[in-house]
PDB file of C-alpha atoms in Angstrom:
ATOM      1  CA  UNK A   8     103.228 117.066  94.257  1.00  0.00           C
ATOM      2  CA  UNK A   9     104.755 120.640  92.739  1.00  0.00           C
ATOM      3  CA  UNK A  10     105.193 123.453  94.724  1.00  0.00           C
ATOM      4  CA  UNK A  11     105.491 126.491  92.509  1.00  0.00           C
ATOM      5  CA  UNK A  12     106.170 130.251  93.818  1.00  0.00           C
ATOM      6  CA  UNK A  13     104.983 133.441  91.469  1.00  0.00           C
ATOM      7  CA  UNK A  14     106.593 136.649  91.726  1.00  0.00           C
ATOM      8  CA  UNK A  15     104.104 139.294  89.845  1.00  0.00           C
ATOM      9  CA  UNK A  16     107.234 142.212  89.459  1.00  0.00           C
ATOM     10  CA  UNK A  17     104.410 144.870  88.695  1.00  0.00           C
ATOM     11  CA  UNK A  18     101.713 144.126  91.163  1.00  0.00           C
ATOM     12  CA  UNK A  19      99.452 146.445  88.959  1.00  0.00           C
ATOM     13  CA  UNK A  20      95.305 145.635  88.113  1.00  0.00           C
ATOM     14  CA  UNK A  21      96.012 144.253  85.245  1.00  0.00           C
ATOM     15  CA  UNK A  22      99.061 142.273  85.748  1.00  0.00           C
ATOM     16  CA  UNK A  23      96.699 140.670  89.393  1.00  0.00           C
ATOM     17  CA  UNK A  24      93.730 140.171  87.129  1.00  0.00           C
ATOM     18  CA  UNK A  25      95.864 138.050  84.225  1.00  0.00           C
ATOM     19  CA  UNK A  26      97.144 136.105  87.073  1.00  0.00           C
ATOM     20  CA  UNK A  27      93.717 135.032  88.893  1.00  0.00           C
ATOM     21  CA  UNK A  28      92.129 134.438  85.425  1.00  0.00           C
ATOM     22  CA  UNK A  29      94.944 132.017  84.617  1.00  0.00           C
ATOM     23  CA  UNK A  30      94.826 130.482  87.903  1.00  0.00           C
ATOM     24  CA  UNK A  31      90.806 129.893  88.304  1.00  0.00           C
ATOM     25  CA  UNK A  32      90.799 128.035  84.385  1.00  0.00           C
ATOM     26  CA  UNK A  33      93.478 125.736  86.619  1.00  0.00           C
ATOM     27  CA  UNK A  34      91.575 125.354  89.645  1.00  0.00           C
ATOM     28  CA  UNK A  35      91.441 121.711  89.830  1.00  0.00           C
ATOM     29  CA  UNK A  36      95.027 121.340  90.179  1.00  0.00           C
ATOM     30  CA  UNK A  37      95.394 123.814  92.982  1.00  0.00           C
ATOM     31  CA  UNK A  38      95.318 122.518  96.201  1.00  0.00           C
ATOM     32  CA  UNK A  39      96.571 125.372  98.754  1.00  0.00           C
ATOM     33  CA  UNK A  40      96.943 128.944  97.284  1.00  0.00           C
ATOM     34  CA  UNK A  41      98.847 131.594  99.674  1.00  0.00           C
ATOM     35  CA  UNK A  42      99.406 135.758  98.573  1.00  0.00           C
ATOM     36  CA  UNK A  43     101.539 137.605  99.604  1.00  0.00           C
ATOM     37  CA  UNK A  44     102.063 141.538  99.130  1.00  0.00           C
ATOM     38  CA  UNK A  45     106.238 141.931  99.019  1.00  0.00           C
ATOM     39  CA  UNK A  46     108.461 144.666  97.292  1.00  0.00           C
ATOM     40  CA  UNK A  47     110.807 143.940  94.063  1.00  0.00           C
ATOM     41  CA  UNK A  48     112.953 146.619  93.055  1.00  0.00           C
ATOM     42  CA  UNK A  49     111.245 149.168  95.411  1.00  0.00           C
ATOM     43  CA  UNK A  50     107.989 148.594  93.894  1.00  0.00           C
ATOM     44  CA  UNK A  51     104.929 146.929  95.002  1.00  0.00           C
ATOM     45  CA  UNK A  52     104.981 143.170  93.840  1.00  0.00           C
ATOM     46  CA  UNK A  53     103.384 140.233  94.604  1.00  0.00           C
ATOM     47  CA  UNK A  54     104.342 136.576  95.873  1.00  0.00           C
ATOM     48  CA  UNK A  55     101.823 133.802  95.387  1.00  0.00           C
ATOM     49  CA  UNK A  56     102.589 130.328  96.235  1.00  0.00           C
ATOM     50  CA  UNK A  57     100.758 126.843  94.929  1.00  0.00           C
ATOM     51  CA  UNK A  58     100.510 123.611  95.992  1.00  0.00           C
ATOM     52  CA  UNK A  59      99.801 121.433  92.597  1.00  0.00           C
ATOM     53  CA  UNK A  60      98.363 118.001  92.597  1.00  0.00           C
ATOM     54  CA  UNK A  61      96.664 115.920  90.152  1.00  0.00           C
ATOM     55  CA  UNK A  62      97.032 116.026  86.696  1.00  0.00           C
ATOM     56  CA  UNK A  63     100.801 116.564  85.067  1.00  0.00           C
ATOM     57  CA  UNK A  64      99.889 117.811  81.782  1.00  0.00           C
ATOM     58  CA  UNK A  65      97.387 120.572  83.300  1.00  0.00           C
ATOM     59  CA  UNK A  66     100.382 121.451  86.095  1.00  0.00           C
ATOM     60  CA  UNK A  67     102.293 121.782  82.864  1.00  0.00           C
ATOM     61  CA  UNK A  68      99.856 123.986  81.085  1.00  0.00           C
ATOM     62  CA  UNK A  69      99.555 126.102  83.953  1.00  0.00           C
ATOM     63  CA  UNK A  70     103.053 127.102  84.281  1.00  0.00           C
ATOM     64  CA  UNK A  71     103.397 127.754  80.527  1.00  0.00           C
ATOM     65  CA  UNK A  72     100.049 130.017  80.531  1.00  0.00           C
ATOM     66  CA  UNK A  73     101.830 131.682  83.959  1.00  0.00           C
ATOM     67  CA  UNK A  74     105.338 132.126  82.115  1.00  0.00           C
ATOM     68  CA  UNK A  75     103.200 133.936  78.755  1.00  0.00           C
ATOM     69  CA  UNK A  76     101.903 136.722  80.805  1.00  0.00           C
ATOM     70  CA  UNK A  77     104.638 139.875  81.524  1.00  0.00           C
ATOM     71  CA  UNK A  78     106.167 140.594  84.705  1.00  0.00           C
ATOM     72  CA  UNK A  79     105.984 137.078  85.844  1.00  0.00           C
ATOM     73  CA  UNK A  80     108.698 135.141  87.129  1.00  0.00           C
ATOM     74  CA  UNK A  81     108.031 131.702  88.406  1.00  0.00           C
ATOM     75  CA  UNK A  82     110.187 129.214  90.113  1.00  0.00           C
ATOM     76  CA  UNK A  83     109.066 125.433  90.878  1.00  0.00           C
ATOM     77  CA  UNK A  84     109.694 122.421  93.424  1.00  0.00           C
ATOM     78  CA  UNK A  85     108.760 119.030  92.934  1.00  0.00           C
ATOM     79  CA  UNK A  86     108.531 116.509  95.781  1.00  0.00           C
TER      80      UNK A  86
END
């Protein structure tokens, strides 16, 4: 199981709508999903946390895709 936390630095349209269309083509390796509306920097940012299972490879691709988009940092715990 991977636990990975995204921090979306410019919680702007287009920086949410990269992120959901990145994380619905990796819907089968989502398990629990939680979003959460924070502040970075005095600007509006969001927090998502994952719970991955299943397949390592696509856990693998989905970080990479994640890491690719701007404003995106990502930090990961596996149990």
């Amino acid at each position: 199981m991977r636990v990975i936390g995204i921090l979306i630095e410019n919680r702007d349209k287009d920086a949410i709508m990269s992120v959901q269309k990145t994380l619905t083509a990796y819907g089968c390796v989502i398990r629990t999903r939680l979003g959460v509306n924070e502040e970075f920097l005095g600007r509006p940012a969001g927090l998502v946390l994952l719970e991955l299972t299943g397949d390592e490879i696509q856990m693998d691709l989905l970080e990479k895709d994640l890491l690719k988009l701007p404003g995106i940092i990502l930090g990961k715990m596996v149990l």
